[in-house]
Amino acid sequence: MNTLHVNYLHTVAAYSAFLLALLVGCYTHYDTIVENEYYGYPQEWFPSVSATIGDRYPARSIFQILIALTSGPRFILVILWYFYTTQVTHSSTRVFGKWLLGIGLARTLTCAGWAYVTSTDHGDLHNSAMVVYLLLTIPWQLGVLHTSTNTPALKNRRRCTGALFCTLIPMIYFYIQHKMYQVAGAYSIYSVFEWTLILYDVGFDAMTVTDYRRLEIRVDEKNCVNREQDEEMV
């Protein structure tokens, strides 16, 4: 199987999970998901990621099903990057590759922490998992940039990483305006920047479409191969 199919499935499932949850959430419970502890509509007009994916059915169920479909391809892409950089392009040492592999796997697991433990279920755990996910994103993206050799993919990854880090600054600013100064509408602006992080984050991982163009995943039955060799010897 060509690894491009894994990339396509991951990208489509990830974007679909968030986009459908946003559309369905706004259609079914708009006033509820834009409301926060200080204001509601019309002061607040855009829902946060946490409120969209975790507060109400059916948006919550749609998101969790699609994000579950994303997890398998995600793990495969992370593992493939280790083999690709250590055995194909040799742009990484085995030690650094294993370290980056651990970061990628841990980052994927923390995604499950804020995807399946919602802010309604346990706010502190949900927020902690999201913070850890963002912190792990920094060494993951920098590590992938360091081991990238494909020039077009590298340029696009740099754009995604630069945009992601630049987005964090106004996002944190408006979150402080909301949390500390209770400015009306600040949380909605914060939420817009929060959603753009998803676009850049998934887009960064989607760049493997150019790296893995010639890679294939094969499953061989070892016993069958050995049996054929034995028959030839006889």
Coordinates of C-alpha atoms in Angstrom, one line a residue:
M1 CA 0.0 0.0 0.0
N2 CA 1.3 3.4 -0.9
T3 CA 1.8 5.6 2.2
L4 CA 0.1 8.5 0.5
H5 CA -3.2 6.8 1.3
V6 CA -2.3 7.0 5.0
N7 CA -1.5 10.6 4.7
Y8 CA -4.7 11.4 2.9
L9 CA -6.8 9.5 5.4
H10 CA -5.1 11.3 8.3
T11 CA -5.6 14.7 6.8
V12 CA -9.2 14.3 5.7
A13 CA -10.3 12.6 8.9
A14 CA -8.6 15.3 11.1
Y15 CA -10.0 18.3 9.2
S16 CA -13.4 16.6 9.0
A17 CA -13.5 15.9 12.7
F18 CA -13.1 19.6 13.6
L19 CA -15.0 21.1 10.7
L20 CA -18.1 18.9 11.1
A21 CA -18.1 19.4 14.9
L22 CA -18.0 23.2 14.4
L23 CA -20.8 23.2 11.8
V24 CA -23.1 20.8 13.6
G25 CA -22.4 22.5 17.0
C26 CA -23.2 25.9 15.6
Y27 CA -26.4 24.6 13.9
T28 CA -27.7 22.7 17.0
H29 CA -26.5 24.6 20.1
Y30 CA -25.0 27.9 18.9
D31 CA -26.1 30.0 21.9
T32 CA -24.9 27.4 24.3
I33 CA -21.4 26.8 22.9
V34 CA -20.5 30.5 22.5
E35 CA -21.4 31.2 26.1
N36 CA -18.7 31.4 28.7
E37 CA -18.5 32.1 32.4
Y38 CA -18.8 35.9 31.8
Y39 CA -20.8 36.5 28.6
G40 CA -23.0 34.9 26.1
Y41 CA -24.4 35.9 22.7
P42 CA -24.2 38.6 21.3
Q43 CA -21.1 39.7 23.2
E44 CA -19.5 36.3 22.4
W45 CA -20.1 35.1 18.8
F46 CA -17.6 32.3 18.1
P47 CA -17.3 29.0 20.0
S48 CA -14.0 27.7 21.4
V49 CA -12.6 24.3 20.3
S50 CA -13.3 22.8 23.8
A51 CA -16.9 23.9 23.8
T52 CA -17.5 22.7 20.3
I53 CA -16.0 19.2 20.6
G54 CA -17.0 18.4 24.1
D55 CA -20.2 20.2 25.4
R56 CA -23.1 18.9 23.3
Y57 CA -24.4 15.9 21.3
P58 CA -24.2 15.2 18.4
A59 CA -21.1 17.4 17.7
R60 CA -19.2 15.7 20.4
S61 CA -19.9 12.2 19.1
I62 CA -19.1 13.1 15.5
F63 CA -15.8 14.6 16.6
Q64 CA -14.8 11.6 18.7
I65 CA -15.6 9.1 16.0
L66 CA -13.6 10.9 13.4
I67 CA -10.7 11.7 15.6
A68 CA -10.6 7.9 16.5
L69 CA -10.2 7.2 12.7
T70 CA -7.4 9.7 12.7
S71 CA -5.4 8.0 15.4
G72 CA -4.3 4.9 13.4
P73 CA -2.9 6.9 10.4
R74 CA -1.4 9.3 12.9
F75 CA 0.6 6.7 14.7
I76 CA 1.7 5.2 11.3
L77 CA 2.9 8.6 10.1
V78 CA 4.9 9.2 13.2
I79 CA 6.6 5.8 13.1
L80 CA 7.2 6.1 9.3
W81 CA 9.1 9.4 10.0
Y82 CA 11.5 7.5 12.2
F83 CA 12.3 4.9 9.5
Y84 CA 12.3 7.5 6.7
T85 CA 14.8 9.8 8.3
T86 CA 17.1 7.1 9.8
Q87 CA 17.1 4.5 7.0
V88 CA 16.0 6.3 3.7
T89 CA 17.3 9.9 3.8
H90 CA 19.8 9.3 6.7
S91 CA 19.0 12.9 7.9
S92 CA 18.8 11.7 11.5
T93 CA 20.8 9.5 13.8
R94 CA 19.1 6.6 15.5
V95 CA 19.3 8.3 18.9
F96 CA 17.8 11.5 17.7
G97 CA 15.2 9.6 15.7
K98 CA 14.1 7.6 18.7
W99 CA 13.8 10.7 20.8
L100 CA 11.7 12.4 18.1
L101 CA 9.6 9.2 17.8
G102 CA 8.9 9.3 21.5
I103 CA 7.9 13.0 21.3
G104 CA 5.6 12.2 18.4
L105 CA 3.9 9.2 20.1
A106 CA 3.5 11.1 23.4
R107 CA 2.0 14.1 21.5
T108 CA -0.5 11.8 19.9
L109 CA -1.5 10.3 23.2
T110 CA -2.0 13.7 24.8
C111 CA -4.3 14.6 22.0
A112 CA -6.6 11.8 23.2
G113 CA -6.4 13.4 26.6
W114 CA -8.2 16.6 25.5
A115 CA -10.3 15.0 22.8
Y116 CA -12.0 12.4 25.0
V117 CA -11.8 14.1 28.4
T118 CA -13.7 17.2 27.6
S119 CA -13.8 20.5 29.5
T120 CA -17.3 19.5 30.7
D121 CA -16.0 16.1 32.0
H122 CA -12.9 17.4 33.8
G123 CA -11.8 20.9 33.0
D124 CA -8.4 20.8 34.7
L125 CA -7.4 17.5 33.0
H126 CA -8.7 18.6 29.6
N127 CA -6.7 21.9 29.8
S128 CA -3.6 20.2 31.1
A129 CA -3.6 17.7 28.3
M130 CA -4.0 20.5 25.8
V131 CA -1.1 22.5 27.3
V132 CA 1.1 19.4 27.2
Y133 CA 0.1 18.8 23.6
L134 CA 1.1 22.3 22.6
L135 CA 4.4 22.1 24.5
L136 CA 5.2 18.8 22.7
T137 CA 4.3 20.3 19.4
I138 CA 7.3 22.7 19.7
P139 CA 10.0 20.0 19.8
W140 CA 8.1 17.8 17.4
Q141 CA 7.9 20.4 14.7
L142 CA 11.4 21.7 15.2
G143 CA 12.7 18.1 15.1
V144 CA 10.8 17.3 11.9
L145 CA 12.2 20.6 10.4
H146 CA 15.7 19.6 11.4
T147 CA 15.4 16.2 9.7
S148 CA 13.5 17.3 6.6
T149 CA 15.3 17.0 3.3
N150 CA 12.5 17.6 0.8
T151 CA 12.8 21.2 -0.2
P152 CA 9.1 21.9 -1.1
A153 CA 7.9 20.2 2.0
L154 CA 10.4 21.9 4.2
K155 CA 9.3 25.4 2.9
N156 CA 5.7 24.6 3.6
R157 CA 6.5 23.2 7.0
R158 CA 8.4 26.3 7.9
R159 CA 5.4 28.4 6.9
C160 CA 3.0 26.3 9.1
T161 CA 5.4 26.4 12.1
G162 CA 5.9 30.1 11.8
A163 CA 2.2 30.8 11.5
L164 CA 1.5 28.5 14.4
F165 CA 4.0 30.3 16.7
C166 CA 2.9 33.7 15.6
T167 CA -0.7 32.8 16.3
L168 CA 0.1 31.8 19.9
I169 CA 1.0 35.5 20.8
P170 CA -2.4 37.1 20.1
M171 CA -4.2 34.0 21.3
I172 CA -2.6 34.2 24.7
Y173 CA -3.1 38.0 24.8
F174 CA -6.9 37.7 24.2
Y175 CA -7.2 34.8 26.7
I176 CA -5.6 37.0 29.3
Q177 CA -8.0 39.8 28.4
H178 CA -10.9 37.4 28.9
K179 CA -9.7 35.7 32.0
M180 CA -8.2 38.5 34.0
Y181 CA -10.0 41.6 32.7
Q182 CA -13.3 40.0 31.6
V183 CA -13.3 41.9 28.3
A184 CA -16.5 41.2 26.3
G185 CA -15.8 39.4 23.0
A186 CA -12.2 38.7 23.9
Y187 CA -12.9 35.0 24.2
S188 CA -14.4 34.8 20.8
I189 CA -11.3 36.4 19.2
Y190 CA -9.2 33.9 21.3
S191 CA -11.3 31.1 19.9
V192 CA -10.7 32.2 16.3
F193 CA -6.9 32.0 16.8
E194 CA -7.4 28.7 18.6
W195 CA -9.1 27.2 15.5
T196 CA -6.4 28.5 13.2
L197 CA -3.9 26.6 15.2
I198 CA -5.6 23.4 14.1
L199 CA -5.3 24.4 10.5
Y200 CA -1.6 24.9 10.8
D201 CA -1.0 21.8 13.0
V202 CA -2.8 19.4 10.7
G203 CA -1.3 21.2 7.7
F204 CA 2.2 20.6 9.0
D205 CA 1.7 16.9 9.3
A206 CA 0.0 16.8 5.9
M207 CA 3.3 17.8 4.3
T208 CA 4.5 14.2 4.5
V209 CA 2.5 13.7 1.3
T210 CA 5.6 14.8 -0.6
D211 CA 8.1 12.9 1.5
Y212 CA 6.3 9.6 1.4
R213 CA 5.4 9.7 -2.3
R214 CA 7.6 6.7 -3.1
L215 CA 7.2 4.8 0.1
E216 CA 5.0 1.6 0.3
I217 CA 3.8 -0.5 3.2
R218 CA 4.1 -4.2 2.6
V219 CA 2.9 -7.2 4.6
D220 CA 4.7 -10.4 3.8
E221 CA 4.0 -13.9 5.3
K222 CA 7.3 -15.1 6.5
N223 CA 6.2 -18.7 6.9
C224 CA 5.0 -18.8 3.3
V225 CA 8.3 -17.5 2.0
N226 CA 10.3 -20.1 4.0
R227 CA 8.0 -22.9 2.8
E228 CA 8.6 -21.9 -0.9
Q229 CA 12.3 -21.9 -0.3
D230 CA 12.2 -25.3 1.3
E231 CA 10.2 -26.7 -1.6
E232 CA 12.8 -25.3 -4.0
M233 CA 15.6 -27.0 -2.1
V234 CA 13.8 -30.4 -2.3

